Coordinates of C-alpha atoms and ligand atoms in Angstrom, one line a residue:
M5 CA 0.0 0.0 0.0
A6 CA 2.7 2.4 1.0
N7 CA 4.4 1.7 -2.2
H8 CA 1.3 2.6 -4.2
E9 CA 0.9 5.8 -2.2
E10 CA 4.5 6.7 -3.0
Q11 CA 3.8 5.9 -6.7
F12 CA 0.7 8.1 -6.7
K13 CA 2.6 11.0 -5.2
K14 CA 5.2 10.6 -7.9
L15 CA 2.5 10.6 -10.5
V16 CA 1.0 13.8 -9.2
S17 CA 4.3 15.6 -9.1
H18 CA 5.2 14.3 -12.6
A19 CA 1.9 15.6 -13.9
K20 CA 2.7 19.0 -12.6
E21 CA 6.4 19.1 -13.5
Y22 CA 5.8 18.0 -17.0
G23 CA 2.8 20.2 -17.8
F24 CA -0.1 17.8 -17.6
I25 CA -2.1 19.1 -14.6
F26 CA -1.6 22.1 -12.2
P27 CA -3.4 22.8 -9.0
S28 CA -5.9 25.6 -9.5
S29 CA -5.0 29.2 -8.5
E30 CA -1.6 28.0 -7.3
I31 CA -0.1 31.4 -6.7
Y32 CA -3.0 32.0 -4.2
D33 CA -2.2 28.7 -2.5
G34 CA -4.7 26.8 -4.6
L35 CA -8.4 26.0 -4.4
A36 CA -9.3 22.5 -3.1
A37 CA -10.6 19.9 -5.6
V38 CA -10.2 22.1 -8.7
Y39 CA -7.4 21.5 -11.2
D40 CA -6.2 23.2 -14.3
Y41 CA -5.1 21.2 -17.4
A42 CA -1.8 22.3 -18.6
Q43 CA -0.3 22.2 -22.1
Y44 CA -0.1 18.4 -22.4
G45 CA -3.0 17.6 -20.1
V46 CA -5.3 19.6 -22.3
E47 CA -4.3 17.6 -25.4
L48 CA -4.7 14.3 -23.6
K49 CA -8.1 15.3 -22.4
K50 CA -9.2 16.5 -25.8
N51 CA -7.9 13.3 -27.5
I52 CA -9.9 11.2 -25.0
R53 CA -13.0 13.3 -25.5
D54 CA -12.6 13.1 -29.3
Y55 CA -12.1 9.3 -29.2
W56 CA -15.2 8.9 -27.1
W57 CA -17.2 11.2 -29.4
K58 CA -16.0 9.4 -32.5
S59 CA -16.9 6.0 -31.2
M60 CA -20.2 7.0 -29.7
V61 CA -21.6 9.5 -32.2
Q62 CA -19.7 9.3 -35.5
M63 CA -19.7 5.5 -35.5
H64 CA -23.3 5.1 -34.7
E65 CA -25.9 6.2 -37.1
N66 CA -28.6 6.2 -34.4
I67 CA -26.7 8.4 -31.9
V68 CA -26.4 12.2 -32.2
G69 CA -24.7 14.8 -30.0
I70 CA -25.9 18.0 -28.3
D71 CA -24.3 20.7 -26.2
S72 CA -26.8 22.1 -23.7
G73 CA -26.3 25.0 -21.2
I74 CA -24.8 24.5 -17.8
F75 CA -27.6 26.7 -16.4
M76 CA -31.1 25.2 -16.8
H77 CA -34.6 25.9 -15.5
P78 CA -34.5 25.3 -11.7
T79 CA -37.6 23.1 -11.9
I80 CA -35.5 20.5 -13.8
W81 CA -33.6 19.7 -10.7
K82 CA -36.9 19.4 -8.7
A83 CA -38.1 16.9 -11.4
S84 CA -34.9 15.0 -11.5
G85 CA -34.9 14.5 -7.7
H86 CA -31.6 16.4 -7.2
V87 CA -33.0 19.2 -5.0
D88 CA -34.5 16.7 -2.6
A89 CA -32.2 13.7 -2.8
F90 CA -28.8 14.5 -4.3
N91 CA -27.2 14.2 -0.8
D92 CA -24.2 12.6 0.7
P93 CA -24.1 11.7 4.4
M94 CA -21.4 13.6 6.2
I95 CA -19.9 13.2 9.6
D96 CA -17.2 15.3 11.4
N97 CA -14.6 14.2 13.8
K98 CA -14.7 16.6 16.8
D99 CA -11.0 16.4 17.6
S100 CA -9.5 16.8 14.2
K101 CA -12.4 18.9 12.9
K102 CA -12.1 16.9 9.7
R103 CA -15.2 16.1 7.6
Y104 CA -15.9 12.7 6.0
R105 CA -18.5 11.0 4.0
A106 CA -20.0 8.4 6.3
D107 CA -20.4 5.8 3.5
V108 CA -16.7 6.3 2.4
L109 CA -15.5 5.7 6.0
I110 CA -17.4 2.4 6.0
E111 CA -16.2 1.5 2.5
D112 CA -12.6 2.2 3.5
H113 CA -13.1 -0.1 6.5
C114 CA -14.4 -2.8 4.2
A115 CA -11.4 -2.3 1.9
K116 CA -9.1 -3.1 4.9
I117 CA -10.9 -6.4 5.5
E118 CA -10.6 -7.1 1.8
A119 CA -6.9 -6.5 2.1
K120 CA -6.8 -9.1 4.8
I121 CA -8.4 -11.6 2.4
E122 CA -5.9 -10.8 -0.3
K123 CA -3.0 -11.3 2.2
E124 CA -4.4 -14.7 3.2
I125 CA -4.6 -15.7 -0.4
E126 CA -1.0 -14.5 -1.1
K127 CA 0.3 -16.4 1.9
A128 CA -1.5 -19.6 0.8
A129 CA -0.3 -19.2 -2.8
K130 CA 3.3 -19.0 -1.6
K131 CA 2.8 -22.0 0.7
Y132 CA 1.2 -24.3 -1.9
G133 CA 3.0 -23.1 -4.9
E134 CA 2.0 -24.7 -8.2
A135 CA -0.7 -26.8 -6.5
F136 CA -2.6 -23.7 -5.3
D137 CA -6.2 -23.5 -6.4
K138 CA -7.4 -20.0 -5.6
E139 CA -11.0 -20.5 -6.3
E140 CA -11.2 -23.5 -4.0
F141 CA -9.3 -21.7 -1.3
V142 CA -11.6 -18.7 -1.3
K143 CA -14.6 -21.0 -1.1
T144 CA -13.3 -23.1 1.8
N145 CA -10.8 -21.2 4.0
P146 CA -12.6 -20.3 7.2
R147 CA -10.8 -17.0 7.7
V148 CA -11.5 -15.9 4.2
L149 CA -15.1 -16.9 4.5
E150 CA -15.5 -15.1 7.8
N151 CA -14.0 -11.9 6.4
A152 CA -16.1 -12.1 3.2
R153 CA -19.2 -12.6 5.4
K154 CA -18.3 -9.5 7.5
I155 CA -17.9 -7.3 4.3
Q156 CA -21.2 -8.5 3.0
E157 CA -23.0 -7.9 6.3
I158 CA -21.6 -4.4 6.6
S159 CA -22.4 -3.4 3.0
H160 CA -25.8 -4.7 3.3
R161 CA -26.6 -2.8 6.5
M162 CA -25.0 0.4 5.1
N163 CA -27.0 0.2 1.9
H164 CA -30.2 -0.4 3.8
D165 CA -29.5 2.6 6.1
L166 CA -28.8 4.8 3.1
E167 CA -31.9 3.7 1.3
V168 CA -34.3 4.4 4.2
N169 CA -32.2 7.4 5.4
D170 CA -31.6 5.8 8.8
L171 CA -28.6 8.1 9.7
A172 CA -28.7 7.1 13.4
D173 CA -28.1 3.5 12.5
L174 CA -25.4 4.5 10.1
K175 CA -23.6 6.2 13.0
R176 CA -24.2 3.2 15.2
L177 CA -22.5 1.1 12.5
I178 CA -19.5 3.4 12.5
E179 CA -19.3 3.1 16.3
E180 CA -19.7 -0.7 16.3
L181 CA -16.9 -1.1 13.7
E182 CA -14.8 1.1 15.9
I183 CA -13.8 3.3 12.9
V184 CA -11.3 6.0 14.0
C185 CA -10.6 9.3 12.3
P186 CA -7.4 8.8 10.2
V187 CA -6.1 12.2 11.4
S188 CA -6.9 12.3 15.1
G189 CA -7.1 8.6 15.7
T190 CA -10.2 9.1 17.9
R191 CA -13.8 7.9 17.7
N192 CA -15.3 11.3 18.8
W193 CA -17.8 11.7 16.0
T194 CA -20.7 14.1 15.4
E195 CA -24.1 13.0 14.3
I196 CA -24.5 12.2 10.6
R197 CA -26.2 14.9 8.4
Q198 CA -27.3 14.9 4.8
F199 CA -25.5 17.4 2.6
N200 CA -26.8 18.5 -0.8
L201 CA -24.1 18.5 -3.4
M202 CA -25.5 21.1 -5.8
F203 CA -23.9 24.5 -6.1
S204 CA -26.5 27.3 -6.4
T205 CA -26.2 30.9 -7.6
K206 CA -28.6 33.7 -8.6
V207 CA -29.6 34.9 -12.0
G208 CA -30.6 38.4 -12.9
S209 CA -28.9 41.7 -12.2
V210 CA -31.6 43.0 -9.8
S211 CA -31.3 41.1 -6.6
D212 CA -35.1 41.3 -5.9
E213 CA -35.8 39.5 -9.2
A214 CA -33.0 37.1 -8.6
N215 CA -33.8 33.5 -8.8
T216 CA -31.8 30.6 -7.4
I217 CA -30.5 28.4 -10.1
Y218 CA -28.0 25.5 -10.0
L219 CA -24.8 24.6 -11.7
R220 CA -25.7 21.3 -13.3
P221 CA -24.4 18.3 -11.3
E222 CA -24.7 16.0 -14.3
T223 CA -25.0 16.6 -18.1
A224 CA -27.8 13.9 -18.4
Q225 CA -30.7 16.3 -17.6
G226 CA -29.8 18.5 -20.5
I227 CA -30.3 15.5 -22.8
F228 CA -33.7 14.5 -21.2
V229 CA -35.2 18.0 -21.6
N230 CA -34.1 18.1 -25.2
F231 CA -35.5 14.6 -26.0
L232 CA -38.5 15.8 -28.0
N233 CA -36.6 18.5 -29.9
V234 CA -33.9 16.1 -31.0
Q235 CA -36.3 13.2 -31.8
K236 CA -38.5 15.5 -34.0
T237 CA -35.8 17.6 -35.7
G238 CA -33.5 14.6 -36.3
R239 CA -36.4 12.3 -37.2
M240 CA -34.9 9.8 -34.8
K241 CA -36.5 6.3 -34.5
I242 CA -36.3 4.4 -31.3
P243 CA -33.9 2.9 -30.3
F244 CA -31.6 5.9 -30.5
G245 CA -29.1 7.8 -28.3
I246 CA -28.2 11.4 -27.5
A247 CA -24.6 12.1 -26.4
Q248 CA -23.1 15.1 -24.6
T249 CA -19.8 16.1 -23.0
G250 CA -19.4 19.0 -20.7
K251 CA -18.7 20.4 -17.3
A252 CA -20.6 19.3 -14.2
F253 CA -20.3 20.6 -10.6
R254 CA -20.6 18.9 -7.3
N255 CA -19.9 20.3 -3.9
E256 CA -18.1 17.2 -2.8
I257 CA -17.7 16.9 1.0
V258 CA -14.2 15.4 0.8
A259 CA -12.2 16.0 -2.3
R260 CA -9.2 13.6 -2.3
Q261 CA -7.1 11.7 -4.7
F262 CA -6.2 14.4 -7.2
I263 CA -8.5 14.6 -10.3
F264 CA -10.4 11.5 -9.2
R265 CA -12.9 13.6 -7.2
M266 CA -13.2 17.2 -8.2
R267 CA -15.8 19.9 -7.5
E268 CA -15.7 21.0 -11.1
F269 CA -15.3 18.1 -13.6
E270 CA -16.3 17.0 -17.0
Q271 CA -18.6 14.2 -18.0
M272 CA -19.2 12.2 -21.2
E273 CA -22.7 10.9 -21.2
M274 CA -25.0 9.1 -23.6
Q275 CA -28.6 8.4 -23.0
F276 CA -30.0 5.6 -25.1
F277 CA -33.8 5.7 -25.5
C278 CA -35.5 2.3 -26.1
A279 CA -38.9 0.7 -26.0
P280 CA -40.2 -0.5 -22.6
G281 CA -39.2 -4.1 -22.0
T282 CA -36.1 -3.9 -24.2
E283 CA -34.0 -2.0 -21.6
M284 CA -32.2 -5.1 -20.1
Q285 CA -31.1 -6.2 -23.5
W286 CA -29.6 -2.7 -24.2
F287 CA -28.1 -2.6 -20.7
E288 CA -26.2 -5.7 -21.5
Y289 CA -25.3 -4.4 -24.9
W290 CA -23.9 -1.1 -23.5
K291 CA -22.0 -2.9 -20.8
K292 CA -20.1 -4.9 -23.4
E293 CA -19.7 -2.0 -25.7
R294 CA -18.3 0.3 -23.2
M295 CA -15.8 -2.2 -21.9
R296 CA -14.8 -2.8 -25.5
W297 CA -14.1 0.9 -25.9
H298 CA -11.7 0.9 -22.9
L299 CA -9.8 -2.1 -24.2
S300 CA -9.7 -0.7 -27.8
L301 CA -7.7 2.2 -26.4
G302 CA -5.0 -0.3 -25.5
M303 CA -5.7 -0.2 -21.8
P304 CA -5.0 -3.6 -20.1
E305 CA -7.9 -5.9 -19.4
S306 CA -6.6 -6.8 -15.9
A307 CA -7.0 -3.1 -14.8
Y308 CA -10.8 -3.3 -15.3
R309 CA -13.7 -5.0 -13.6
F310 CA -17.5 -4.7 -13.4
H311 CA -19.2 -3.9 -10.1
D312 CA -22.9 -4.6 -10.2
H313 CA -24.8 -2.4 -7.8
E314 CA -26.6 -4.0 -4.9
K315 CA -28.2 -0.8 -3.9
L316 CA -30.1 0.7 -6.8
A317 CA -31.0 4.4 -7.1
H318 CA -34.8 4.8 -6.9
Y319 CA -35.1 5.3 -10.6
A320 CA -32.9 2.4 -11.8
N321 CA -33.7 -1.2 -12.4
A322 CA -30.1 -2.3 -13.1
A323 CA -26.8 -0.6 -12.6
T324 CA -23.1 -1.4 -12.9
D325 CA -19.8 0.4 -12.5
I326 CA -16.8 -0.1 -14.7
E327 CA -14.1 0.0 -12.1
F328 CA -10.5 0.8 -12.8
D329 CA -7.5 -0.3 -10.8
F330 CA -6.2 3.2 -9.8
M331 CA -3.1 3.4 -7.7
F332 CA -5.3 3.5 -4.7
G333 CA -7.4 0.5 -5.6
F334 CA -10.3 -0.5 -7.8
K335 CA -12.7 2.5 -8.0
E336 CA -15.6 3.6 -10.2
L337 CA -14.6 5.1 -13.6
E338 CA -17.8 4.8 -15.5
G339 CA -21.4 4.0 -14.6
I340 CA -23.9 2.2 -16.8
H341 CA -27.5 2.6 -15.6
S342 CA -30.9 1.4 -16.7
R343 CA -32.9 4.4 -15.6
T344 CA -36.4 3.1 -16.7
D345 CA -38.8 5.9 -17.8
Y346 CA -38.2 7.8 -14.6
D347 CA -36.6 10.9 -16.0
L348 CA -38.8 11.5 -19.0
S349 CA -41.9 10.8 -16.9
R350 CA -40.9 13.2 -14.2
H351 CA -40.2 15.9 -16.8
Q352 CA -43.6 15.2 -18.4
E353 CA -45.2 15.6 -14.9
F354 CA -43.3 18.8 -13.9
S355 CA -43.5 20.6 -17.3
G356 CA -47.0 19.6 -18.2
K357 CA -45.8 18.7 -21.7
K358 CA -46.4 15.3 -23.2
I359 CA -43.1 13.6 -23.6
Q360 CA -43.9 10.4 -25.6
Y361 CA -42.9 8.6 -28.7
F362 CA -45.2 7.1 -31.3
D363 CA -43.8 3.7 -32.2
S364 CA -45.1 2.8 -35.6
D365 CA -43.9 -0.8 -35.3
R366 CA -45.9 -1.3 -32.2
D367 CA -48.6 1.1 -33.2
E368 CA -48.6 2.7 -29.8
S369 CA -47.3 5.8 -27.9
Y370 CA -45.1 5.4 -24.8
V371 CA -42.6 7.2 -22.6
P372 CA -39.2 5.6 -23.7
Y373 CA -37.0 3.7 -21.3
V374 CA -33.4 4.9 -20.9
V375 CA -30.0 3.2 -20.6
E376 CA -27.2 5.6 -19.7
T377 CA -23.5 5.4 -20.0
S378 CA -21.7 8.0 -18.0
I379 CA -18.0 8.4 -17.7
G380 CA -15.9 11.1 -16.0
L381 CA -13.4 12.6 -18.5
D382 CA -11.0 13.6 -15.7
R383 CA -11.2 10.1 -14.1
M384 CA -10.4 8.7 -17.5
C385 CA -7.4 11.0 -17.8
L386 CA -6.2 9.8 -14.4
A387 CA -6.7 6.2 -15.4
V388 CA -4.6 6.7 -18.5
L389 CA -1.9 8.6 -16.6
S390 CA -1.6 6.1 -13.8
Q391 CA -1.5 3.3 -16.3
A392 CA 1.2 5.1 -18.3
Y393 CA 3.6 6.1 -15.6
T394 CA 6.6 3.8 -15.7
E395 CA 10.0 4.1 -14.1
E396 CA 12.6 2.1 -16.0
R397 CA 16.2 1.2 -15.4
L398 CA 18.0 0.9 -18.8
E399 CA 20.8 -1.4 -19.8
D400 CA 23.4 1.2 -19.4
G401 CA 22.4 1.7 -15.8
S402 CA 20.6 5.0 -16.4
E403 CA 17.0 5.6 -15.4
R404 CA 14.0 7.0 -17.3
V405 CA 10.4 7.9 -16.6
V406 CA 8.3 7.1 -19.6
M407 CA 4.6 7.8 -20.0
R408 CA 3.3 4.8 -22.0
I409 CA 0.2 6.7 -23.1
P410 CA -1.6 4.8 -25.9
A411 CA -0.3 6.4 -29.1
K412 CA -3.7 7.3 -30.4
I413 CA -4.4 9.6 -27.5
A414 CA -0.9 10.8 -26.7
P415 CA -0.7 14.6 -26.3
C416 CA 2.0 15.0 -28.8
K417 CA 2.5 12.4 -31.6
V418 CA 5.9 13.3 -32.9
A419 CA 9.0 15.3 -32.0
V420 CA 11.4 16.5 -34.7
L421 CA 15.0 16.9 -33.5
P422 CA 18.1 18.0 -35.4
L423 CA 21.0 16.0 -34.1
V424 CA 23.2 19.1 -33.9
K425 CA 22.5 22.8 -34.3
K426 CA 24.6 23.2 -37.5
D427 CA 25.3 21.9 -41.0
G428 CA 21.7 22.7 -42.2
M429 CA 20.1 20.2 -39.8
P430 CA 17.9 22.7 -37.9
E431 CA 16.6 24.0 -41.3
K432 CA 15.9 20.5 -42.6
A433 CA 14.2 19.6 -39.3
R434 CA 11.9 22.7 -39.5
E435 CA 11.0 21.8 -43.0
I436 CA 9.9 18.3 -41.9
L437 CA 8.1 19.9 -38.9
R438 CA 6.1 22.2 -41.2
D439 CA 5.0 19.2 -43.3
L440 CA 3.9 17.3 -40.2
Q441 CA 2.2 20.1 -38.3
P442 CA -1.1 20.1 -40.2
L443 CA -1.5 16.4 -39.4
F444 CA -0.3 15.9 -35.9
M445 CA 0.6 17.7 -32.7
C446 CA 4.3 18.0 -33.0
Q447 CA 7.3 19.4 -31.1
Y448 CA 10.6 20.8 -32.2
D449 CA 13.5 20.6 -29.8
E450 CA 17.2 21.4 -30.6
K451 CA 18.4 22.1 -27.0
D452 CA 20.8 19.7 -25.1
A453 CA 22.2 16.4 -26.1
I454 CA 20.0 14.0 -28.1
G455 CA 19.6 11.6 -25.2
R456 CA 18.2 14.3 -22.9
R457 CA 15.8 15.3 -25.6
Y458 CA 14.6 11.7 -25.9
R459 CA 14.0 11.6 -22.1
R460 CA 12.0 14.8 -22.2
Q461 CA 9.7 13.3 -24.9
D462 CA 9.5 10.0 -22.9
A463 CA 8.3 12.0 -19.9
I464 CA 5.4 13.5 -21.9
G465 CA 4.6 10.3 -23.7
T466 CA 5.5 11.3 -27.3
P467 CA 5.4 8.0 -29.2
F468 CA 7.9 9.0 -32.0
C469 CA 11.0 11.1 -32.2
V470 CA 12.3 11.9 -35.7
T471 CA 16.0 12.8 -35.7
V472 CA 17.7 14.6 -38.6
D473 CA 21.4 13.7 -38.8
T474 CA 24.3 13.8 -41.3
D475 CA 22.8 11.0 -43.4
T476 CA 19.5 12.9 -43.7
M477 CA 21.4 15.6 -45.6
N478 CA 22.7 13.0 -48.1
D479 CA 19.9 10.4 -48.6
D480 CA 16.8 12.2 -47.3
T481 CA 16.1 9.6 -44.6
V482 CA 15.7 10.1 -40.8
T483 CA 15.9 8.0 -37.7
V484 CA 12.6 7.3 -36.1
R485 CA 12.8 6.2 -32.5
E486 CA 9.9 4.5 -30.8
R487 CA 9.1 5.5 -27.2
D488 CA 8.4 2.2 -25.5
T489 CA 11.0 -0.1 -27.1
M490 CA 13.4 2.7 -27.9
R491 CA 14.0 0.9 -31.2
Q492 CA 15.2 3.0 -34.0
E493 CA 14.7 2.6 -37.7
R494 CA 15.5 4.6 -40.9
V495 CA 12.5 6.1 -42.7
P496 CA 12.5 8.2 -45.9
V497 CA 11.5 11.7 -45.2
K498 CA 8.5 11.5 -47.6
E499 CA 7.2 8.5 -45.7
I500 CA 7.3 9.9 -42.1
A501 CA 3.7 11.2 -42.2
A502 CA 2.2 7.9 -43.3
Y503 CA 4.5 6.0 -40.9
V504 CA 3.3 8.1 -37.9
A505 CA -0.3 8.1 -39.0
E506 CA -0.4 4.4 -39.3
K507 CA 1.0 3.8 -35.9
T508 CA -1.1 6.4 -34.0
R509 CA -4.4 5.6 -35.5
Ligands
ATP601 P1 -18.8 8.4 -6.9 O1 -19.6 7.3 -6.3 O2 -17.4 8.2 -7.1 O3 -19.1 9.7 -6.1 P2 -21.0 8.7 -8.6 O4 -21.6 7.4 -8.6 O5 -21.7 9.8 -7.8 O6 -19.5 8.7 -8.3 P3 -22.1 9.3 -11.2 O7 -23.1 10.2 -10.7 O8 -22.6 8.0 -11.7 O9 -20.9 9.2 -10.1 O10 -21.3 10.1 -12.3 C1 -20.8 9.4 -13.5 C2 -19.3 9.5 -13.6 O11 -18.9 10.9 -13.4 C3 -18.6 8.7 -12.6 O12 -18.4 7.4 -13.0 C4 -17.2 9.5 -12.5 O13 -16.3 9.0 -13.5 C5 -17.6 10.9 -12.8 N1 -17.6 11.7 -11.6 C6 -18.6 11.8 -10.7 N2 -18.3 12.6 -9.7 C7 -17.1 13.1 -10.0 C8 -16.2 14.0 -9.3 N3 -16.5 14.6 -8.2 N4 -15.0 14.3 -9.9 C9 -14.6 13.7 -11.1 N5 -15.4 12.8 -11.7 C10 -16.6 12.5 -11.2

């Protein structure tokens, strides 16, 4: 664990030092849970967003995109349930004065029990070697079974308390589990209170006329309230989807773990409208499809798992998370939810407008059912960065930090480097650069020895370095060096663009 924490700290400082992500307002000592994307971070984020948009919108003839406002009519948040129920249970430790999410404290406690199980398995695997049957061991070892039972019991009680809003029992649970504040080490807790996560502000210049409105906590509602407009103007036939990317805002109680939990973040959501009774089939479809998307990026399968929800939101009839193995454990990266006809029905009720679809195949009108896929763009950036960060010791004994970012989303695709700053090499390199710039994000670097320049490109994850040397001046070929293998090959100048395009597709 300590090792992972150490790695995570290194990643955060690497992200700052090499221009991926800066803390917000740093010269004023920062603003908690808000981050700014720097020169390479912004490219990475844009590439992930574009890759999502392309696969969800461009590649589906029945999915279209929109871009709705961040501010919306306040009644929308009444209808969606956010005004009354978008709460997190918070609890304070009276000694440290630190605030926590009660459910997170309990989940962290369960994670510790889970770690005990993992340790037990590791020990047994060592002891039995080749002959070790993990599945059998987990099913039969009394200590593992006892710990698994504990986790199940705790989760079950917590979910029940949250569902019926029994905050007193939730607190009793924290007391019974003897959970201490990680800062003060004491069990001196306040009562648990519900805390609404929406930010509000006023519209209108005259304060008397001012109305409270909210900064959207999700992009989904902008899609629901535009359902009729899009369906009619796009002549969309069910099943079809509407996609949107954009900022969302949540006044998170505890903001930890860098860009994993922010107060201002970006979502990429798609609401898929289907006929009642077909939603489970689409839920399964989108589960598979979204996992395929992650793997198609070149992310490793072992870093992913599904976590089906035991506790369903009041509007859902099925829900799963795609979890990613971040440096601090498996955590939610994306949610896939079958939201029934809840949202559209509620907007129909609150707006007084009929929100229905006439299905000519069924010869009937109905409120469509919805399956949603919702992923945090910032969390995806963190997943990519944590997966990419690699420290390597090379054969010559030197060390390098290389960001193994999948080439298709790497911030910068190619760097052009003259071997030395003379003999016409810089001019030739700039000529090549000018040809590549319309096609790719490129860099030009002529400062320092070539080895140091390669390291700088490794640190920002540039997949290819093109070096102009003496031979280039004679035969019009360059050395192309690949980031991960550090292998070099000779490529004719006129083929560089096709070479890089092919390998960064
Ligand atoms: P969590 O349980 O981690 O608070 P959630 O279940 O509230 O997340 P959803 O409402 O399902 O999250 O939002 C969809 C996606 O938006 C999440 O899977 C996550 O990737 C992203 N997301 C949610 N809250 C934040 C946040 N505060 N910062 C960054 N990304 C977020």
